Coordinates of C-alpha atoms and ligand atoms in Angstrom, one line a residue:
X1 CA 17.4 12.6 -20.5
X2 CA 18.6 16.0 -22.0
X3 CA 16.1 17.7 -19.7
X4 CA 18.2 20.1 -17.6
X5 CA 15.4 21.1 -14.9
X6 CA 14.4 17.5 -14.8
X7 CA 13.4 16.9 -11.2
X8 CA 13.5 14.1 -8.8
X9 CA 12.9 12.9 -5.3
X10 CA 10.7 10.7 -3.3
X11 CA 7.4 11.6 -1.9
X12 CA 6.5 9.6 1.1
X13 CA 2.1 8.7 1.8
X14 CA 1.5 8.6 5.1
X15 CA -2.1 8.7 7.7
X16 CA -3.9 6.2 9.3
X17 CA -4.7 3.1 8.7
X18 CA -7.7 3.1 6.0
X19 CA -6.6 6.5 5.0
X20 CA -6.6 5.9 1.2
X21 CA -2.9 6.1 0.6
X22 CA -2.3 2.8 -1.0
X23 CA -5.2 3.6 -3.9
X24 CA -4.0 7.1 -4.5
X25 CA -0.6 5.4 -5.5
X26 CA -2.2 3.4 -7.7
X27 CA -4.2 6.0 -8.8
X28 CA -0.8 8.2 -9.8
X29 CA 0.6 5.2 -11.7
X30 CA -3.1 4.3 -13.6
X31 CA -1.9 0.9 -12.7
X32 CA -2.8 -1.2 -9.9
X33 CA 0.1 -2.3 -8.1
X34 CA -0.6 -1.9 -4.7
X35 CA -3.4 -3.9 -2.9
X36 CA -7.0 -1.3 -0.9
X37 CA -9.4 -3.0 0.7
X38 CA -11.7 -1.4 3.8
X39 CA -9.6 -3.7 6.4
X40 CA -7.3 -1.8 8.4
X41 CA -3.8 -2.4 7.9
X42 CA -4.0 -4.0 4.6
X43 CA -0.6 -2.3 3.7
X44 CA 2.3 -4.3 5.6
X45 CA 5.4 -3.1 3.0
X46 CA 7.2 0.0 2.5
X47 CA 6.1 -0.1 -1.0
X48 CA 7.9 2.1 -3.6
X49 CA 6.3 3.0 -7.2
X50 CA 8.2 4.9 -9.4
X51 CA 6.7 7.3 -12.0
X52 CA 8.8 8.7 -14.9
X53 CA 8.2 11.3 -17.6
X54 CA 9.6 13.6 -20.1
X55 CA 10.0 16.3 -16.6
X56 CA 10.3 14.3 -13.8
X57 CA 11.1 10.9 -11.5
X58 CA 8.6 10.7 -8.9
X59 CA 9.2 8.1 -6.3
X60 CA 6.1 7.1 -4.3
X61 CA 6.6 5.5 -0.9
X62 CA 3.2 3.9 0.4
X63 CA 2.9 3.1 3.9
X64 CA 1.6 0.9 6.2
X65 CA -1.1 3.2 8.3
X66 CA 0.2 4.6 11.2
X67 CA -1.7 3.6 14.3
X68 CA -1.3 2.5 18.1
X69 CA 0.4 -0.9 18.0
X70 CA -1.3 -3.6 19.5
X71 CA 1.1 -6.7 18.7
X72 CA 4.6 -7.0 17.5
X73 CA 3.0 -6.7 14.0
X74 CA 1.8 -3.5 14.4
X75 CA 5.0 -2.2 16.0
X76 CA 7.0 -3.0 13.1
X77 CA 4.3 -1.3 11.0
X78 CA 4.5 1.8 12.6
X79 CA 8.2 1.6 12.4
X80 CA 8.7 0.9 8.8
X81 CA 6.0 3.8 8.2
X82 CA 8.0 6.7 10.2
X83 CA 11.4 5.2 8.8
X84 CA 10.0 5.9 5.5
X85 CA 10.1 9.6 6.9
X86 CA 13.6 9.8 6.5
X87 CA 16.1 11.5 3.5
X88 CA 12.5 11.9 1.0
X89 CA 12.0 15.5 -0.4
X90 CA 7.9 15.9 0.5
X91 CA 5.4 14.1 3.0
X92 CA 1.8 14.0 1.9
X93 CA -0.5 13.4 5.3
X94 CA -3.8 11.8 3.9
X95 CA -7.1 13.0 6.1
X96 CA -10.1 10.9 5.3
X97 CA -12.3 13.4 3.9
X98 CA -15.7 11.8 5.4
X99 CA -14.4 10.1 9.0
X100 CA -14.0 12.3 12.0
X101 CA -10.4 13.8 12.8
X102 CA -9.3 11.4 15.8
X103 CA -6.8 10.7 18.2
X104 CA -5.2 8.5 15.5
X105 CA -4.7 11.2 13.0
X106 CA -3.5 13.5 15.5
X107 CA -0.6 10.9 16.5
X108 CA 0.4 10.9 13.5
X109 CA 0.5 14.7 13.0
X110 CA 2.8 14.7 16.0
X111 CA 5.0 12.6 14.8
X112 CA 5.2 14.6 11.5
X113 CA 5.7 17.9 13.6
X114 CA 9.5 16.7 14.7
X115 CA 10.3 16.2 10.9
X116 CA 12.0 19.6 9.5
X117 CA 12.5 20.9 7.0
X118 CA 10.0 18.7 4.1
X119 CA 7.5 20.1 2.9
X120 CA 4.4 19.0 4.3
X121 CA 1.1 18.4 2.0
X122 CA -2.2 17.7 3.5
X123 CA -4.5 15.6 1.5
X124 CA -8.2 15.5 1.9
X125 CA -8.8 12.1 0.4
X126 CA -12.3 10.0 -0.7
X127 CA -13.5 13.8 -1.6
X128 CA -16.4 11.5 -3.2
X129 CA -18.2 10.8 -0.2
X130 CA -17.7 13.7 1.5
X131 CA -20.0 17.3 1.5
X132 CA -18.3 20.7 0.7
X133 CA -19.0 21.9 4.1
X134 CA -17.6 18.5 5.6
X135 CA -14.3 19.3 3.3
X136 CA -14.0 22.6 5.1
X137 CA -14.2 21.5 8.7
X138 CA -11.9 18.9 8.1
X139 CA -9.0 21.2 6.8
X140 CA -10.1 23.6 9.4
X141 CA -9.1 21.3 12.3
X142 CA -6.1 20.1 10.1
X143 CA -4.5 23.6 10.3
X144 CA -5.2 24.2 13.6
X145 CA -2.5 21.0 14.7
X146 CA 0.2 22.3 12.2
X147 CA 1.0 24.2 9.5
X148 CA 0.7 22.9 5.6
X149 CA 3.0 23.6 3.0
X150 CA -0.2 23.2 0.6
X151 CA -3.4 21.4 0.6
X152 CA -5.4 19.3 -2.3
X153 CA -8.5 17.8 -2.1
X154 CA -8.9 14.8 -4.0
X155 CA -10.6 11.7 -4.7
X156 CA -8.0 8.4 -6.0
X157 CA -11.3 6.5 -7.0
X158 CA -12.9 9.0 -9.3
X159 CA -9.7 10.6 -10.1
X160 CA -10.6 14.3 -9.3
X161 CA -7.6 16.7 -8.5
X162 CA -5.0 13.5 -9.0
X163 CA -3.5 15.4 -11.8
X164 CA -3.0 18.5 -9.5
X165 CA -1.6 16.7 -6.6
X166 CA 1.2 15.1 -8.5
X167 CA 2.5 18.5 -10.1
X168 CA 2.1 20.2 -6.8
X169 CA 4.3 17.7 -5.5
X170 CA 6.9 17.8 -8.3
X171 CA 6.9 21.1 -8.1
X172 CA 8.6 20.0 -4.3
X173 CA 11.2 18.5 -5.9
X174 CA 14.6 18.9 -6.3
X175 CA 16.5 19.4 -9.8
X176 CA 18.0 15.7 -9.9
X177 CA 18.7 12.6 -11.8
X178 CA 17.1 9.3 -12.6
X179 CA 17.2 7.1 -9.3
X180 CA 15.6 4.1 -11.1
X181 CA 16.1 3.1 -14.7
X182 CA 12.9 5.1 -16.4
X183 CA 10.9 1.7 -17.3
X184 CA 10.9 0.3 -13.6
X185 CA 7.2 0.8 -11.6
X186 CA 7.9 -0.4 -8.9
X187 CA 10.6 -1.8 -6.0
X188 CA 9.6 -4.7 -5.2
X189 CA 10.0 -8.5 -6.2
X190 CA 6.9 -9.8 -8.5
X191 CA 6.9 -12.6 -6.0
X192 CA 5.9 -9.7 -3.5
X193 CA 3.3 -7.9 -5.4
X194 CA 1.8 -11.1 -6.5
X195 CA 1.6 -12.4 -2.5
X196 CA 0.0 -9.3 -2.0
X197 CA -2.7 -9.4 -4.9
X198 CA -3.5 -13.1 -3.2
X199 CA -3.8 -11.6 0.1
X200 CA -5.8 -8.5 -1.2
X201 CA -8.8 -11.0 -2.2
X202 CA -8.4 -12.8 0.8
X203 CA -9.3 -9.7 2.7
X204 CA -12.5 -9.2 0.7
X205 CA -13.3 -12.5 0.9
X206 CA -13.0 -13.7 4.9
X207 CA -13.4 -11.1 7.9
X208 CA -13.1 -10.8 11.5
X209 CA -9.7 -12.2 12.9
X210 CA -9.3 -14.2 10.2
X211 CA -7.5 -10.7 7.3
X212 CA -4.9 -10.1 10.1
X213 CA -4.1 -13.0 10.7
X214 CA -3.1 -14.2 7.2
X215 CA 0.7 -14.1 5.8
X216 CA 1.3 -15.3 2.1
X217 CA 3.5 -16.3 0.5
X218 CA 4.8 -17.7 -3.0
X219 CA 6.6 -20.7 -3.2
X220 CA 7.6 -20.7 -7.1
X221 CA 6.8 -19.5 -10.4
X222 CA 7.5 -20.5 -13.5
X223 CA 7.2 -19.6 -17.5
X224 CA 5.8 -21.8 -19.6
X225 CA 6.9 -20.3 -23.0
X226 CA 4.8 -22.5 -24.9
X227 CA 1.5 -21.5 -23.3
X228 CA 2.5 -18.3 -22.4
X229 CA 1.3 -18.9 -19.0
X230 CA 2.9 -18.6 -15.4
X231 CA 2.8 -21.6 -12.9
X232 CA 2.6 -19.7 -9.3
X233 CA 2.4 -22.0 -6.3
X234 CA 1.9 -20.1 -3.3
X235 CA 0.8 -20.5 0.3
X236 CA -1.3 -19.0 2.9
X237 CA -0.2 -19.0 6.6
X238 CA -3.1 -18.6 9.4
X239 CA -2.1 -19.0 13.0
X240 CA -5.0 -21.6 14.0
X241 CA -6.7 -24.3 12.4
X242 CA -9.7 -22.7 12.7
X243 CA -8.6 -20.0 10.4
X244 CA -7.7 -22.4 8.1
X245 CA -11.4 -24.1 8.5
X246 CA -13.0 -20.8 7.5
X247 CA -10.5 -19.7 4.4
X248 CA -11.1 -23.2 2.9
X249 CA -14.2 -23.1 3.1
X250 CA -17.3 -25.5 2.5
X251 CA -15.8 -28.3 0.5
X252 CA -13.1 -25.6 -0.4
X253 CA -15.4 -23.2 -2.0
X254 CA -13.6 -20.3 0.0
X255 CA -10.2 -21.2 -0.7
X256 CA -11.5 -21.7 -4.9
X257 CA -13.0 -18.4 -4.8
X258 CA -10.4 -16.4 -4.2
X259 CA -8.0 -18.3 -6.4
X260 CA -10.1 -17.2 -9.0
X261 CA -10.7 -13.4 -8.0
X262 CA -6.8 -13.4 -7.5
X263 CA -5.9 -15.6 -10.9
X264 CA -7.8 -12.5 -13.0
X265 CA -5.6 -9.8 -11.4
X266 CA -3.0 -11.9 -11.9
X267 CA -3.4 -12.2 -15.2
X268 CA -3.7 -8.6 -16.1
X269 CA -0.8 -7.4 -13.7
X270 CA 1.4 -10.3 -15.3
X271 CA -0.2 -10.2 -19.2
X272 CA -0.4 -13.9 -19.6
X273 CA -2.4 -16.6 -18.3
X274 CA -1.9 -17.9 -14.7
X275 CA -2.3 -21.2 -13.2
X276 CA -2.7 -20.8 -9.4
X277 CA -2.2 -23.2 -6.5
X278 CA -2.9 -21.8 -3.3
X279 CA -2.7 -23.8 -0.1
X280 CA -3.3 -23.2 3.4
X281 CA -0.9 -23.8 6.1
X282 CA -0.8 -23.1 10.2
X283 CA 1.5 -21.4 12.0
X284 CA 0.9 -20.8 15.4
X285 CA 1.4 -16.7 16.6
X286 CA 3.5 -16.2 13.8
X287 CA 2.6 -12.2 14.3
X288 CA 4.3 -12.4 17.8
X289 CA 7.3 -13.2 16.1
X290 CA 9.5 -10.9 14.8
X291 CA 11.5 -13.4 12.6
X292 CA 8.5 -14.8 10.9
X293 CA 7.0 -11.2 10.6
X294 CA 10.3 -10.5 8.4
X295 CA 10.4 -13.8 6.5
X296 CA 7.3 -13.2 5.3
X297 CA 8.8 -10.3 4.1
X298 CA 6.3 -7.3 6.0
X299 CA 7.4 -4.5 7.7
X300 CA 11.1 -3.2 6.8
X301 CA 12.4 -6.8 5.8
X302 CA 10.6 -6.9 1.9
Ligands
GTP401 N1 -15.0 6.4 -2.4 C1 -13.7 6.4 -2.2 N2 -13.1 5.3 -1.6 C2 -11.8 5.3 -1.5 C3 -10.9 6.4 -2.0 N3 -9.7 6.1 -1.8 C4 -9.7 4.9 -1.1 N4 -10.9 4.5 -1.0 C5 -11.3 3.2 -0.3 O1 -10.9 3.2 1.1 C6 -10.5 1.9 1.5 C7 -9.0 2.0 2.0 O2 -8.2 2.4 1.0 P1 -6.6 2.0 1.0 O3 -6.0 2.6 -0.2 O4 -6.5 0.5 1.2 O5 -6.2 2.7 2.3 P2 -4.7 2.8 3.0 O6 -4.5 4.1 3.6 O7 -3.7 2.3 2.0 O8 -4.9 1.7 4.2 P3 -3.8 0.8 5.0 O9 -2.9 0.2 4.0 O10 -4.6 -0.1 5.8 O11 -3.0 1.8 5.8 C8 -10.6 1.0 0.3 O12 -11.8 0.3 0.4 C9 -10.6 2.0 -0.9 O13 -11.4 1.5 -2.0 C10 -11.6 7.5 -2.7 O14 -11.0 8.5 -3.2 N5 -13.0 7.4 -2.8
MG402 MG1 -2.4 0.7 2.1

């Protein structure tokens, strides 16, 4: 890099749970690497992406979504979300465009408040499914909690004012060097994303208890040079059998179907073929458990 103003830092996503933070980072990369769905919580990693050009290293720390904890799950969500808070150069709050400013978002806003110093970006997100006059209100009650360093409206899905929020972030940054080698995306282990794409289709395909109560993970991979294809052999942990009745499925149909949905992103995340074996294992309140929470690898263990 002979680019003396080139800048750097780490931007941090945070808001509730749901919030859109997880498809705007994908969205800023134009690659999918982190797994959306409408199920709260579908985040559980600190999850860094890392975007390099000509100008710039932008670091992009998703989040789990901030929210009350309810198990010791969801405490070590909210804890690997505000530690993400800490030594980055800008915080973008996301605000769901179209959903009512609650108690939620205001928690959250609180916590920001005690963070000085950053500069602090409100995003109006999903500006898609939201009315001009909706748009307004929203930002309206947003100020009134704190003061913003800037605000942009945006939709991640459509891609309107994506552009715009990355420069106004960069422009955030701090004249710096390359933290990451230019070609690295992302932070994490491929074993990690690729748990993650399994348990993104598992969350579109089951509902009710069963999403949260999921862990994956994958047991090995291997190359097969000749075929150009990867062997992944991964399983799914569910804390009772009747979880494990209901993501098998009728004569396994369940369990097939989302090996398939999760074998085509597989396949274009990894560029060659995939064969997948998924199986299904119990593990009784393995989300009371703070050790099995971090071997799985969620919260601040990954
Ligand atoms: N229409 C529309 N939907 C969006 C947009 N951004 C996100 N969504 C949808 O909103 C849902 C939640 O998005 P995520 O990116 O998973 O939200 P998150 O903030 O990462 O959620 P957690 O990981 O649970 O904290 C998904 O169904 C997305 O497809 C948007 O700009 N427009
Ligand atoms: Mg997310």
């Amino acid at each position: 890099m002979d680019n003396k103003d080139f800048r750097s830092g780490f931007v941090t996503l945070l808001g509730r749970p749901n919030a859109g933070k997880s498809t705007l980072l994908n969205a800023i990369m134009d690659q999918k690497y982190a797994i959306a769905s409408p199920t709260a919580q579908t985040t559980r990693h600190r999850f860094r992406a890392i975007k390099t050009t000509d100008d710039y290293q932008l670091i992009i720390v998703d989040t789990p979504g901030v929210h009350k904890p309810h198990d010791a799950l969801g405490e070590e969500l909210n804890t690997t979300a505000l530690k993400s808070l800490e030594g980055i150069d800008v915080i973008a709050f996301l605000l769901d465009a179209h959903e009512p400013l609650g108690r939620g978002d205001e928690w959250v806003i609180t916590q920001l408040k005690a963070v000085k110093n950053t500069p602090k970006i409100l995003v109006i997100s999903k500006s898609d499914l939201a009315t001009e006059d909706q748009i307004e209100a929203q930002i309206a009650k947003a100020n009134e909690l704190m003061e913003w360093d800037d605000t942009i409206v945006l939709s991640a899905v459509t891609g309107y004012h994506v552009d715009e929020f990355i420069d106004t972030v960069v422009s955030y940054l701090p004249e710096g060097p390359l933290w990451f080698p230019a070609d690295m995306q992302t932070d994490q282990p491929q074993e990690v994303i690729i748990a993650e794409f399994i348990r993104e289709k598992i969350l579109f395909t089951v509902h009710d208890e069963v999403p949260h109560a999921i862990g994956v993970v994958v047991d090995e991979m291997s190359y097969d040079r000749k075929k150009d294809l990867y062997r992944i052999f991964a399983t799914i942990y569910v804390e009772r059998d009747s979880q494990k009745g209901i993501l098998v499925g009728k004569g396994g149909r369940t369990i097939k179907h989302i090996g398939i949905e999760a074998r085509k992103d597989l396949e274009s995340l990894l560029g060659t073929k995939v064969f997948l074996d998924l199986q299904v294992k119990v593990k009784k309140n393995w989300r009371r458990d703070l050790n099995l929470i971090r071997r799985f690898g969620y919260g601040e263990g990954a």
